[in-house]
Tab-separated table of C-alpha atoms in Angstrom:
chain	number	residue	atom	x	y	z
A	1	UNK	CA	17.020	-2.961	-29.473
A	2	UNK	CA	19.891	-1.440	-30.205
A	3	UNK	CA	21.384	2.053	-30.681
A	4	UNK	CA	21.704	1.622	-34.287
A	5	UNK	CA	18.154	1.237	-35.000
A	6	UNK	CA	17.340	3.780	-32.990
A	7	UNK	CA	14.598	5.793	-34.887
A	8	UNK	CA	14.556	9.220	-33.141
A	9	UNK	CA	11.269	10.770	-35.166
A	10	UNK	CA	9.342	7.350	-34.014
A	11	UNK	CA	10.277	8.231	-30.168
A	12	UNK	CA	9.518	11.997	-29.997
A	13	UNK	CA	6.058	10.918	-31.164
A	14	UNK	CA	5.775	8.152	-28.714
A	15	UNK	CA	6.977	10.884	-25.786
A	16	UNK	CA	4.388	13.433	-27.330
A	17	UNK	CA	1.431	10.827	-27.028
A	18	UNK	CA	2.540	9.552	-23.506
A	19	UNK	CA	3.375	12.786	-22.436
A	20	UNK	CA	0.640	14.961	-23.975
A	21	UNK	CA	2.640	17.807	-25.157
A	22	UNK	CA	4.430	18.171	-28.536
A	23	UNK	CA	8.484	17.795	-28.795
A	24	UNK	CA	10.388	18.763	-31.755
A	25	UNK	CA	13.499	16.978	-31.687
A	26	UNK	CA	15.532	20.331	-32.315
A	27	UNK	CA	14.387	21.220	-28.460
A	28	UNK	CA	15.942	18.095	-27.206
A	29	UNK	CA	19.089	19.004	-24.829
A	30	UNK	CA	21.639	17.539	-23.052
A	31	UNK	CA	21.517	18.666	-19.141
A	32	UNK	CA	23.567	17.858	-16.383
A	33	UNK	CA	21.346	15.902	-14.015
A	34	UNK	CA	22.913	17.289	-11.096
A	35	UNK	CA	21.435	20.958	-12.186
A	36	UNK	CA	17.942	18.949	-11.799
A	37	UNK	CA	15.432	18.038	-9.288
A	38	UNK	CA	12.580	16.503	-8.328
A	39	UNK	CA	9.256	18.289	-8.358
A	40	UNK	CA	7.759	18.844	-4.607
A	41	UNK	CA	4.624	16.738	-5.743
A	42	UNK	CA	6.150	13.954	-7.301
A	43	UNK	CA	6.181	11.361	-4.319
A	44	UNK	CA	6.309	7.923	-5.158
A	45	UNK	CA	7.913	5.159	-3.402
A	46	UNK	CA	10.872	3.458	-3.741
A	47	UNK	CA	9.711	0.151	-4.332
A	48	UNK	CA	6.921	1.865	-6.733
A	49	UNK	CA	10.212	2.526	-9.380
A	50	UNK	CA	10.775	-0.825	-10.614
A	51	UNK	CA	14.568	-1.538	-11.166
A	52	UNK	CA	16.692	1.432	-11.872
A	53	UNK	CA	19.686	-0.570	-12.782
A	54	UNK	CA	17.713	-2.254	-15.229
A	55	UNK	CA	16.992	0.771	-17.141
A	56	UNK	CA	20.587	2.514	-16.031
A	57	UNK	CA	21.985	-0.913	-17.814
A	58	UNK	CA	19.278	-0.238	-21.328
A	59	UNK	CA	20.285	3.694	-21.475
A	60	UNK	CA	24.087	2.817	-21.594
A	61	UNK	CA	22.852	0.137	-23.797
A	62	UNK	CA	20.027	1.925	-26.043
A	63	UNK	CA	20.701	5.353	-25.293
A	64	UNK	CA	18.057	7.424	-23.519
A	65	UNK	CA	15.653	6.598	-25.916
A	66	UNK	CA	12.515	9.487	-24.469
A	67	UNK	CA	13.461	12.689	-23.275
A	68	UNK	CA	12.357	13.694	-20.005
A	69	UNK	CA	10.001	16.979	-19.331
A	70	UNK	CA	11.716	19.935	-17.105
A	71	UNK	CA	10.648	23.294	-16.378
A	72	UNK	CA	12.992	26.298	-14.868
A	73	UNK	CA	12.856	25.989	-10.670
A	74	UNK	CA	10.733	28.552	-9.607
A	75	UNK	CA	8.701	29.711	-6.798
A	76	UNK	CA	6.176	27.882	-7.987
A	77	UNK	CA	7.818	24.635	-9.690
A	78	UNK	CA	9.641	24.355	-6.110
A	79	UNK	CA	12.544	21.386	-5.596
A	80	UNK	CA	11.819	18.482	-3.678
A	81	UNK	CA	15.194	17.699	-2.162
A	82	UNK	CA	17.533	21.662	-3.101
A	83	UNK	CA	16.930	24.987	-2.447
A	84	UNK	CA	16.386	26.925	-5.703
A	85	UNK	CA	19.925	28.692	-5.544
A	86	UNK	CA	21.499	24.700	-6.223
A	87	UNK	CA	19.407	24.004	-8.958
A	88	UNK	CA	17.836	25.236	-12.218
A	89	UNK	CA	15.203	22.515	-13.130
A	90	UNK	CA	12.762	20.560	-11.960
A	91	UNK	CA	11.211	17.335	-13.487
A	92	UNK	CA	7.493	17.366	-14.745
A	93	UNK	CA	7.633	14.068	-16.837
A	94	UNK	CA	10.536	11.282	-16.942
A	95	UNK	CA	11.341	11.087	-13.394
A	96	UNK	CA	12.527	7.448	-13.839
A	97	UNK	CA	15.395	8.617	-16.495
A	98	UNK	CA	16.210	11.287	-14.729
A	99	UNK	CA	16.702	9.553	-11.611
A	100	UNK	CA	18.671	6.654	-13.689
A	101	UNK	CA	20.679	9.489	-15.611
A	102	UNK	CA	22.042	10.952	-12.785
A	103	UNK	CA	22.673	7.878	-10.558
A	104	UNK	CA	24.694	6.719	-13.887
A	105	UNK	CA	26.626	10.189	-13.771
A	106	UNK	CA	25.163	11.284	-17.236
A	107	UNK	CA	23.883	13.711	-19.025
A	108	UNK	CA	19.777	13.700	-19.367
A	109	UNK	CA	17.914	14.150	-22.828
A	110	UNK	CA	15.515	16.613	-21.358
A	111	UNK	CA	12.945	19.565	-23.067
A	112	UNK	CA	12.810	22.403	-21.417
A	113	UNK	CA	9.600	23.699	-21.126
A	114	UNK	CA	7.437	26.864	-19.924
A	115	UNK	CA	4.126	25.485	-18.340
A	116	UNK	CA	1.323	26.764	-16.310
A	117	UNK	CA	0.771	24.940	-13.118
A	118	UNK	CA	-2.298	23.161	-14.274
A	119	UNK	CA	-0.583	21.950	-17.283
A	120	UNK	CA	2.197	20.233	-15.145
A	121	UNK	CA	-0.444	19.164	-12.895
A	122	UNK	CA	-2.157	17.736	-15.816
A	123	UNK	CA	1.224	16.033	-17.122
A	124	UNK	CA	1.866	14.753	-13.403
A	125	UNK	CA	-1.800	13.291	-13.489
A	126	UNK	CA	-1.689	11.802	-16.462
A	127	UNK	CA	1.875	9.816	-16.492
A	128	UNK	CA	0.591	8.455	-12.943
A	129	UNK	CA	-2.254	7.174	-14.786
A	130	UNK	CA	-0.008	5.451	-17.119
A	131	UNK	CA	2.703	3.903	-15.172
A	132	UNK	CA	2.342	0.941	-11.926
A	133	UNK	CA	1.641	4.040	-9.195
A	134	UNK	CA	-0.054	2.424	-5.840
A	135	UNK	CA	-3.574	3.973	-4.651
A	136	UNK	CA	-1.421	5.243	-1.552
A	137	UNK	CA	0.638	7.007	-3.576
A	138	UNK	CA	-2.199	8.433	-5.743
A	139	UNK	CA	-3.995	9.372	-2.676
A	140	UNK	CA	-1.142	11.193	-0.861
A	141	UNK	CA	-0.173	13.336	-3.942
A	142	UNK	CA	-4.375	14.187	-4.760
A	143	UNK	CA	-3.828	15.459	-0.896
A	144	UNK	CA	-0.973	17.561	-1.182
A	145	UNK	CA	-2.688	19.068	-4.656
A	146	UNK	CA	-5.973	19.935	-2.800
A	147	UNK	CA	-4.296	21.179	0.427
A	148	UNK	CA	-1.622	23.393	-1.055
A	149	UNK	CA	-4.817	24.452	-3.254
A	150	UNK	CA	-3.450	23.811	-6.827
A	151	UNK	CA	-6.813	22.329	-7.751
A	152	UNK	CA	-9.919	21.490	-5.942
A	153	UNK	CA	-11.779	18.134	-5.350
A	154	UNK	CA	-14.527	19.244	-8.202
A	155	UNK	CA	-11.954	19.755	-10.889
A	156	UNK	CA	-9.221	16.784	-10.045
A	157	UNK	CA	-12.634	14.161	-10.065
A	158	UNK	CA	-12.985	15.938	-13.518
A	159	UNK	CA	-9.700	15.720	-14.374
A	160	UNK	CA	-9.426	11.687	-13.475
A	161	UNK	CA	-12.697	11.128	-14.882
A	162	UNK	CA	-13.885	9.668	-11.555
A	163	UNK	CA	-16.262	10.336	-9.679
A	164	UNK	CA	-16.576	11.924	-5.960
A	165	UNK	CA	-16.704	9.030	-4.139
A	166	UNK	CA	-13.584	7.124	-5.634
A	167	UNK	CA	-11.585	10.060	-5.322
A	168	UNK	CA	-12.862	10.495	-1.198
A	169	UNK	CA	-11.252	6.753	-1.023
A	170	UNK	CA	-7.662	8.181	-2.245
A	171	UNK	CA	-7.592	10.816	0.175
A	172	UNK	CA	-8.940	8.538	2.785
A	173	UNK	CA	-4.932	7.525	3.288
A	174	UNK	CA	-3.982	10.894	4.091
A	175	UNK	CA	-6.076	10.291	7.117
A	176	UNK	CA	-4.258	6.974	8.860
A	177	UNK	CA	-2.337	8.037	11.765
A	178	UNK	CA	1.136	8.445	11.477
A	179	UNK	CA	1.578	5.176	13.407
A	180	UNK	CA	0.187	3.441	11.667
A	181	UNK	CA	1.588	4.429	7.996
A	182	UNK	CA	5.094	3.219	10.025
A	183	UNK	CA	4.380	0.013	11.359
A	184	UNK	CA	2.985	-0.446	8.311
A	185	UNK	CA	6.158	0.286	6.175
A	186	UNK	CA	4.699	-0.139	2.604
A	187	UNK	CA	0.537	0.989	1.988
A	188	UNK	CA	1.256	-0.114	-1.798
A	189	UNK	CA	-0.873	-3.204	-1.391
A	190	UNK	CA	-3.607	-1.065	0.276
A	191	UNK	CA	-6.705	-0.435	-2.514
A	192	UNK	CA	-8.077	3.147	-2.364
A	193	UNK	CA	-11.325	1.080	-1.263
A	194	UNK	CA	-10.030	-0.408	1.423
A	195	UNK	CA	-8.565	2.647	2.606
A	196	UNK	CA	-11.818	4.369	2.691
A	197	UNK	CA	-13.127	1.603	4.913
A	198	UNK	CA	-10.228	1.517	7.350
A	199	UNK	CA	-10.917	5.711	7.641
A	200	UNK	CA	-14.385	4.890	8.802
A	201	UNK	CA	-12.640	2.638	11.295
A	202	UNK	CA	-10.276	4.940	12.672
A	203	UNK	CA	-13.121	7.129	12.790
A	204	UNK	CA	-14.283	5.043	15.692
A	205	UNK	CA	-13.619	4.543	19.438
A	206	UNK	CA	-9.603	4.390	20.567
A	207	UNK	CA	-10.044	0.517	20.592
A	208	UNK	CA	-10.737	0.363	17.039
A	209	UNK	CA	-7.709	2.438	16.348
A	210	UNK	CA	-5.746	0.205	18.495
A	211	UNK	CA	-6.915	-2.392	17.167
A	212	UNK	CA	-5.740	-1.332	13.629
A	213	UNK	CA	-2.221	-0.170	14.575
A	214	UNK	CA	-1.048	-2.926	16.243
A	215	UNK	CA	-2.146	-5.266	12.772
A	216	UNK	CA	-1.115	-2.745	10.542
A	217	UNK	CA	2.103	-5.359	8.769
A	218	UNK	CA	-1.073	-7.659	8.464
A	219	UNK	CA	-3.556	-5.380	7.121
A	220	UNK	CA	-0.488	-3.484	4.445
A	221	UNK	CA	-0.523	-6.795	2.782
A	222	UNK	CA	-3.591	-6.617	1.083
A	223	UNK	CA	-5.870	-7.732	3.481
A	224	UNK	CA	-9.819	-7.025	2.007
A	225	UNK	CA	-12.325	-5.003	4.273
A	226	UNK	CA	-14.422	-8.471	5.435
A	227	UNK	CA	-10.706	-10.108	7.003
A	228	UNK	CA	-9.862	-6.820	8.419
A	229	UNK	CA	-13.076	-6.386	9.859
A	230	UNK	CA	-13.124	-9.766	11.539
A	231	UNK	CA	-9.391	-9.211	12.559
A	232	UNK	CA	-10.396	-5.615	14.650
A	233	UNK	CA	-13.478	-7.559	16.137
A	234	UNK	CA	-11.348	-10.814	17.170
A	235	UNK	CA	-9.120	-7.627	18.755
A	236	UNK	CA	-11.710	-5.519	20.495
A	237	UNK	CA	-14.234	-8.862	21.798
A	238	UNK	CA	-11.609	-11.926	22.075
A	239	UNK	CA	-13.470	-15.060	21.602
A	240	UNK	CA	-13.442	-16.488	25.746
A	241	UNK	CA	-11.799	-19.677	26.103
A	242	UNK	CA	-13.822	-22.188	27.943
A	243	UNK	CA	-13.339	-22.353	31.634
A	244	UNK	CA	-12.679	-26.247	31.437
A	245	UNK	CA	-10.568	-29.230	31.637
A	246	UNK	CA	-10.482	-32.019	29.928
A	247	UNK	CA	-10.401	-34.504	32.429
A	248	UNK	CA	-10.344	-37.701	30.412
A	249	UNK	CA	-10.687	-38.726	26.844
A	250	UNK	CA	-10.435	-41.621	24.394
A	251	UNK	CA	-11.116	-42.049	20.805
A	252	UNK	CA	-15.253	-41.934	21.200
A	253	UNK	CA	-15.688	-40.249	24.838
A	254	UNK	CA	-14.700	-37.679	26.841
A	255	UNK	CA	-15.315	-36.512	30.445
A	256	UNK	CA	-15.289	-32.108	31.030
A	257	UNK	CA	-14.857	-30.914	34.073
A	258	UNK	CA	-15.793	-27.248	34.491
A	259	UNK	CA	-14.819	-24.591	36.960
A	260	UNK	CA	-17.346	-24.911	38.890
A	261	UNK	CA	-16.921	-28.754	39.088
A	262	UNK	CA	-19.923	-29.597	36.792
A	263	UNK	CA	-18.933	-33.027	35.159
A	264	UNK	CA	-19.822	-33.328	31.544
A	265	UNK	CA	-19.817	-36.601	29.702
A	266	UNK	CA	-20.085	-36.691	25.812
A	267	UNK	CA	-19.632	-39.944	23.911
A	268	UNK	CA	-19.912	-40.862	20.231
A	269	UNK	CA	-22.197	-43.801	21.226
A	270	UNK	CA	-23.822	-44.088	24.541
A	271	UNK	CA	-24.956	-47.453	23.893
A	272	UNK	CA	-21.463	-48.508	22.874
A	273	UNK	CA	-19.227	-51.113	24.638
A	274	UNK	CA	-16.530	-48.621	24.396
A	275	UNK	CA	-18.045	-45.624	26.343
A	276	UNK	CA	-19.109	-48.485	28.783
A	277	UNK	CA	-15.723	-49.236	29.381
A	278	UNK	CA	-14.543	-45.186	29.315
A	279	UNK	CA	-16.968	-44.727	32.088
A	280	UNK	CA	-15.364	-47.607	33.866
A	281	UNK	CA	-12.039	-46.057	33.415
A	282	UNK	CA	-13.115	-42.536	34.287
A	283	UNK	CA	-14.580	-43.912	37.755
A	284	UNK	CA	-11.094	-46.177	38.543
A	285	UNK	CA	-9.303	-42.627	37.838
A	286	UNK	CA	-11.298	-40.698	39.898
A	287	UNK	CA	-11.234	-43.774	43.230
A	288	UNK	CA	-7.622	-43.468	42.670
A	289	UNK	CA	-7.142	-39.617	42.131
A	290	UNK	CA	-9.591	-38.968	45.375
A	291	UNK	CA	-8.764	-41.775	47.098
A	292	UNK	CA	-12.053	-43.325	47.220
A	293	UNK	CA	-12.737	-46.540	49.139
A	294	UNK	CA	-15.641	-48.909	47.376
């Protein structure tokens, strides 16, 4: 698309419907990026972003075709990365354009807005509903909400239209230990279901939380909860190697010898000329290994 077909009306009324919240295009300004910054509960990851360049390359291109959602830096609308004496806004919607705005070194179409807390929550919510955001990063925001007490369990359930359960499952990755989350470098692949089940692991005895650290790269890439439960088992109760040697084998037979010097003989054919003859080579290999004398 390009800048000449821009249709500005069309865009403020896609922003209003992805956004929730009305925009009249007289509101739209032109802000310094630098004099923005991120809100403390956005937190997604990097690789969660897509490619910046990409949409650094279509705003130089396209112009910024959506304005982005800021309110005035307060103690409540608290920066992420500043204090609030080196900045004057913080993002509620757009944090994508912002981000690409000011890594361009331009200026940001933004709307200024007054909201209550619930309302940004409510914008927050909702544009992570709309855009690729993992479960883990879901789940670590829903935390921070409930902890910091800017909305309880009963009304965020309400507010997702989920119910209980699902939402226990989201904040079941604010309870993997620390070491794990870092050996695991990236919980994106990580379902909000399969985090519930791996809380009910760590739940368990120290082995089981071994267990789960040290195959936490394994388990980060998607692993379901049947493979991760046969993974910790194999972990805890390794599968004992039998205490034997193969003392001899051809293509039908084979002679075991076991630890305790039992001698085990299993053929394909015991009535076979071939297992004949492997016995006869098994008892020339053990005259000559033992040195016996007919």
């Amino acid at each position: 698309m390009s800048f000449k077909n821009f249709n500005l009306s069309e865009k403020i009324a896609q922003s209003e419907h992805e956004l929730g919240v009305s925009i009249n295009k007289d509101e739209i300004l032109s802000v310094s990026p630098d004099s923005i910054d991120n809100w403390e509960y956005r937190d997604r990851s990097e690789n969660e972003l897509g490619s910046i360049e990409d949409l650094i390359d279509s705003i130089k291109t396209n112009g910024q075709v959506q304005p982005i959602i800021i309110t005035e830096a307060s103690d409540i609308f608290k920066p992420k990365n500043k204090s609030l004496a080196d900045v004057k806004y913080v993002v509620i919607a757009g944090y994508r354009r912002w981000l690409a705005c000011k890594k361009a070194c331009i200026d940001v179409k933004c709307v200024v807005r007054k909201v209550t807390l619930p309302e940004a929550v409510g914008i927050l919510l909702s544009e992570n509903e709309k855009v690729d955001v993992s479960d883990a990063s879901k789940g670590f925001l829903y935390s921070k909400l409930i902890a910091d007490k800017k909305i309880n369990q009963n009304e965020l359930s309400e507010r997702l239209g989920i119910n209980k359960n699902k939402l226990s499952n989201y904040l079941a990755f604010q309870a993997f230990p620390e070491e794990f989350i870092t050996k695991a470098e990236d919980l994106s692949n990580i379902s909000a279901r399969t985090a519930g089940y791996l809380r009910s692991l760590f739940k368990k005895d120290q082995d089981h939380v071994d267990a789960l650290i040290k195959n936490a790269r394994k388990i980060s890439k998607g692993m379901g909860e049947r493979s991760i439960s046969q993974l910790v088992e194999n972990e805890i109760n390794p599968k004992k190697k039998p205490d034997s040697l193969i003392y001899i084998k051809n293509k039908h037979s084979k002679l075991i010898v076991s630890a305790d010097g039992t001698l085990t003989v299993k053929s394909k054919n015991y009535e076979s000329d071939e297992y004949m003859s492997f016995l006869q080579d098994v008892e020339d290999i053990y005259k000559e290994r033992f040195c016996i004398d007919d």
